[in-house]
CSV table of C-alpha atoms in Angstrom, one decimal:
chain,number,residue,atom,x,y,z
A,5,MET,CA,-2.4,-18.4,-29.9
A,6,ASP,CA,0.8,-16.3,-29.7
A,7,LEU,CA,2.6,-17.4,-26.5
A,8,GLY,CA,5.2,-14.8,-27.2
A,9,LEU,CA,2.6,-12.3,-25.7
A,10,VAL,CA,2.8,-13.9,-22.3
A,11,GLY,CA,5.9,-11.9,-21.2
A,12,PRO,CA,4.5,-8.5,-22.4
A,13,ALA,CA,1.0,-9.4,-21.0
A,14,ALA,CA,2.7,-10.2,-17.5
A,15,GLY,CA,4.7,-6.9,-17.6
A,16,LEU,CA,1.6,-5.0,-18.4
A,17,PHE,CA,-0.4,-6.6,-15.6
A,18,ALA,CA,2.4,-5.9,-13.0
A,19,VAL,CA,2.9,-2.3,-14.0
A,20,THR,CA,-0.9,-1.5,-13.9
A,21,ASN,CA,-1.5,-3.4,-10.7
A,22,VAL,CA,1.2,-2.5,-8.3
A,23,ASP,CA,-1.1,-0.4,-6.2
A,24,ASP,CA,-3.6,-3.3,-6.1
A,25,LEU,CA,-0.9,-5.4,-4.2
A,26,VAL,CA,-0.7,-3.1,-1.4
A,27,ILE,CA,-4.6,-2.8,-1.1
A,28,LEU,CA,-4.8,-6.6,-1.2
A,29,ALA,CA,-2.2,-6.8,1.7
A,30,LEU,CA,-4.2,-4.4,3.7
A,31,PHE,CA,-7.5,-6.4,3.1
A,32,PHE,CA,-5.8,-9.7,4.1
A,33,ALA,CA,-4.2,-8.1,7.2
A,34,ARG,CA,-7.5,-6.7,8.2
A,35,ALA,CA,-9.2,-10.0,7.7
A,36,ALA,CA,-6.5,-12.0,9.4
A,37,GLY,CA,-7.8,-14.9,11.7
A,38,ARG,CA,-11.4,-14.9,10.3
A,39,PRO,CA,-12.4,-18.1,8.5
A,40,GLY,CA,-13.4,-17.7,5.0
A,41,SER,CA,-12.4,-13.9,4.7
A,42,GLY,CA,-9.5,-14.9,2.4
A,43,ALA,CA,-11.7,-16.6,0.1
A,44,TRP,CA,-14.0,-13.5,0.0
A,45,ILE,CA,-11.1,-11.2,-0.7
A,46,VAL,CA,-9.9,-13.4,-3.6
A,47,ALA,CA,-13.6,-13.7,-4.9
A,48,GLY,CA,-13.9,-9.9,-4.9
A,49,GLN,CA,-10.6,-9.3,-6.5
A,50,TYR,CA,-11.5,-11.7,-9.3
A,51,LEU,CA,-14.9,-10.0,-9.5
A,52,GLY,CA,-13.6,-6.5,-9.8
A,53,PHE,CA,-10.9,-7.5,-12.2
A,54,VAL,CA,-13.3,-9.5,-14.5
A,55,ALA,CA,-15.4,-6.2,-14.5
A,56,ILE,CA,-12.4,-4.2,-15.7
A,57,LEU,CA,-11.6,-6.6,-18.3
A,58,ALA,CA,-15.2,-6.8,-19.5
A,59,VAL,CA,-15.2,-3.0,-19.9
A,60,ALA,CA,-11.7,-2.9,-21.6
A,61,VAL,CA,-12.6,-5.8,-24.0
A,62,ALA,CA,-16.0,-4.2,-24.8
A,63,ALA,CA,-14.3,-0.8,-25.5
A,64,ALA,CA,-11.6,-2.4,-27.4
A,65,PHE,CA,-14.3,-3.8,-29.7
A,66,GLY,CA,-15.7,-0.4,-30.1
A,67,ALA,CA,-18.5,-0.5,-27.4
A,68,THR,CA,-18.0,2.6,-25.4
A,69,LEU,CA,-19.6,1.6,-22.1
A,70,LEU,CA,-17.5,4.1,-20.1
A,71,PRO,CA,-16.7,7.4,-21.9
A,72,PRO,CA,-13.2,8.8,-20.6
A,73,ALA,CA,-15.1,11.7,-18.9
A,74,ILE,CA,-16.6,9.1,-16.5
A,75,LEU,CA,-13.3,7.3,-15.5
A,76,PRO,CA,-12.5,10.0,-13.0
A,77,PHE,CA,-15.6,9.3,-11.1
A,78,LEU,CA,-14.6,5.7,-10.4
A,79,GLY,CA,-12.4,7.3,-7.6
A,80,LEU,CA,-15.7,7.9,-5.7
A,81,LEU,CA,-16.0,4.2,-4.9
A,82,PRO,CA,-12.7,3.9,-2.9
A,83,LEU,CA,-13.2,7.4,-1.5
A,84,ALA,CA,-16.6,6.5,-0.1
A,85,LEU,CA,-15.3,3.0,1.2
A,86,GLY,CA,-12.1,4.9,2.7
A,87,LEU,CA,-14.4,7.5,4.5
A,88,ARG,CA,-16.6,4.8,5.7
A,89,ALA,CA,-13.5,2.9,7.0
A,90,ALA,CA,-12.2,6.1,8.6
A,91,TRP,CA,-15.4,6.8,10.4
A,92,ARG,CA,-15.6,3.2,11.8
A,93,ALA,CA,-11.9,3.4,12.9
A,94,TRP,CA,-12.6,6.7,14.7
A,95,ARG,CA,-15.8,5.5,16.2
A,96,GLU,CA,-14.0,2.2,17.5
A,97,ARG,CA,-10.7,3.9,18.5
A,98,GLY,CA,-11.2,3.2,22.1
A,99,GLU,CA,-12.1,-0.5,21.8
A,100,ALA,CA,-9.4,-3.0,23.0
A,101,ALA,CA,-10.6,-5.8,20.9
A,102,ARG,CA,-10.3,-5.8,17.1
A,103,ALA,CA,-13.5,-5.1,15.3
A,104,GLU,CA,-15.1,-7.9,13.4
A,105,VAL,CA,-14.4,-8.0,9.7
A,106,THR,CA,-17.2,-5.8,8.3
A,107,SER,CA,-18.4,-5.5,4.7
A,108,ALA,CA,-15.4,-3.4,4.0
A,109,THR,CA,-13.6,-6.6,3.3
A,110,GLY,CA,-16.5,-8.5,1.8
A,111,PRO,CA,-16.3,-9.5,-1.9
A,112,LEU,CA,-18.4,-6.6,-3.2
A,113,ALA,CA,-16.5,-4.1,-1.3
A,114,VAL,CA,-13.2,-5.6,-2.6
A,115,ALA,CA,-14.6,-5.9,-6.1
A,116,ALA,CA,-15.6,-2.1,-5.9
A,117,VAL,CA,-12.3,-1.0,-4.8
A,118,THR,CA,-10.6,-3.3,-7.4
A,119,PHE,CA,-12.9,-1.9,-10.3
A,120,ALA,CA,-12.6,1.8,-9.1
A,121,ASN,CA,-9.0,1.4,-9.0
A,122,GLY,CA,-8.9,-0.1,-12.5
A,123,GLY,CA,-9.8,3.3,-14.4
A,124,ASP,CA,-6.1,3.5,-15.2
A,125,ASN,CA,-6.1,-0.1,-16.2
A,126,ILE,CA,-9.1,0.4,-18.5
A,127,GLY,CA,-7.2,3.3,-20.0
A,128,VAL,CA,-4.1,1.4,-20.7
A,129,TYR,CA,-5.9,-1.9,-21.8
A,130,VAL,CA,-8.3,-0.5,-24.3
A,131,PRO,CA,-5.6,0.7,-26.7
A,132,VAL,CA,-3.5,-2.4,-26.3
A,133,PHE,CA,-6.6,-4.7,-26.8
A,134,ALA,CA,-7.8,-2.6,-29.8
A,135,THR,CA,-4.5,-2.9,-31.7
A,136,ALA,CA,-3.6,-6.3,-30.6
A,137,GLY,CA,-6.5,-8.2,-32.3
A,138,ALA,CA,-8.9,-10.8,-30.9
A,139,GLY,CA,-6.4,-13.6,-30.6
A,140,ALA,CA,-3.7,-11.5,-28.7
A,141,MET,CA,-6.4,-10.0,-26.6
A,142,PHE,CA,-7.5,-13.5,-25.5
A,143,VAL,CA,-3.8,-14.2,-24.5
A,144,TYR,CA,-3.8,-11.0,-22.5
A,145,VAL,CA,-6.9,-11.9,-20.7
A,146,LEU,CA,-5.8,-15.5,-19.8
A,147,VAL,CA,-2.4,-14.0,-18.5
A,148,PHE,CA,-4.2,-11.3,-16.5
A,149,LEU,CA,-6.6,-13.7,-14.9
A,150,ALA,CA,-3.8,-16.2,-13.9
A,151,LEU,CA,-1.8,-13.3,-12.6
A,152,VAL,CA,-4.8,-12.1,-10.4
A,153,ALA,CA,-4.2,-15.4,-8.4
A,154,VAL,CA,-0.5,-14.6,-8.1
A,155,TRP,CA,-1.3,-11.2,-6.9
A,156,CYS,CA,-3.7,-12.5,-4.2
A,157,ALA,CA,-1.1,-15.0,-3.0
A,158,ALA,CA,1.4,-12.1,-2.9
A,159,GLY,CA,-0.9,-9.9,-1.0
A,160,ARG,CA,-1.7,-12.6,1.5
A,161,PHE,CA,2.0,-13.4,1.9
A,162,LEU,CA,2.8,-9.8,2.6
A,163,ALA,CA,0.1,-9.5,5.1
A,164,THR,CA,1.4,-12.7,7.0
A,165,ARG,CA,5.0,-11.6,7.2
A,166,PRO,CA,5.5,-10.8,11.1
A,167,LEU,CA,6.8,-7.2,10.5
A,168,VAL,CA,4.2,-6.4,7.9
A,169,ALA,CA,1.5,-8.2,9.8
A,170,THR,CA,2.3,-6.6,13.1
A,171,THR,CA,2.5,-3.2,11.5
A,172,LEU,CA,-0.8,-3.8,9.5
A,173,ALA,CA,-2.5,-5.1,12.7
A,174,ARG,CA,-1.5,-2.2,14.8
A,175,TRP,CA,-2.0,0.5,12.0
A,176,GLY,CA,-4.1,-1.1,9.4
A,177,HIS,CA,-7.3,0.4,10.7
A,178,VAL,CA,-5.7,3.7,10.0
A,179,VAL,CA,-3.7,2.7,6.8
A,180,LEU,CA,-6.6,1.3,4.9
A,181,PRO,CA,-8.9,4.3,5.1
A,182,VAL,CA,-5.9,6.5,4.2
A,183,VAL,CA,-4.9,4.3,1.2
A,184,LEU,CA,-8.5,4.2,-0.1
A,185,ILE,CA,-9.2,7.9,0.4
A,186,GLY,CA,-5.8,8.6,-1.2
A,187,LEU,CA,-6.5,6.2,-4.2
A,188,GLY,CA,-10.0,7.8,-4.6
A,189,LEU,CA,-8.6,11.2,-4.6
A,190,LEU,CA,-5.8,10.3,-7.0
A,191,ILE,CA,-8.3,8.7,-9.6
A,192,LEU,CA,-10.5,11.8,-9.3
A,193,THR,CA,-7.7,14.3,-9.9
A,194,GLU,CA,-5.5,12.3,-12.3
A,195,ALA,CA,-8.1,11.7,-15.0
A,196,GLY,CA,-10.0,14.9,-14.3
């Protein structure tokens, strides 16, 4: 196992997952104060990221599970979740109490957003994995999985900073749908 790959793997992870950090902060802010919701978010993030890695590793070994023409359509997942969250925010706009955390912050929704947002990750990881070889790919995967935990902790940290938390609590119901819709449209148009 080549430990010299840890730095490049960490850099690759950070560059391809900056947008996930913002989305994680939004999910954590939306779920604040609800027991167990943080664990659901972490579980969903891992589930989505493991799916990204599975596809990237399979594609790197020559199994073309997702042809490049399909990758843009991954944008439909965050777009649909964003439209649903926007509809819910509009419908609940007059309510004084915060709405309960819905399935939009459940593990499967988080996993769907993570996976859909991972189209660009897959596009970057496949050639890196394919040229790195099995041993190096193993190092990349281990580093990536360790950094998912760091990313979750950073997202939670950002969501609990007083200024960020207050802003997200006040505007998160608007920001989350906008970010998800924007992410979906970006994925659809970038690769298309």
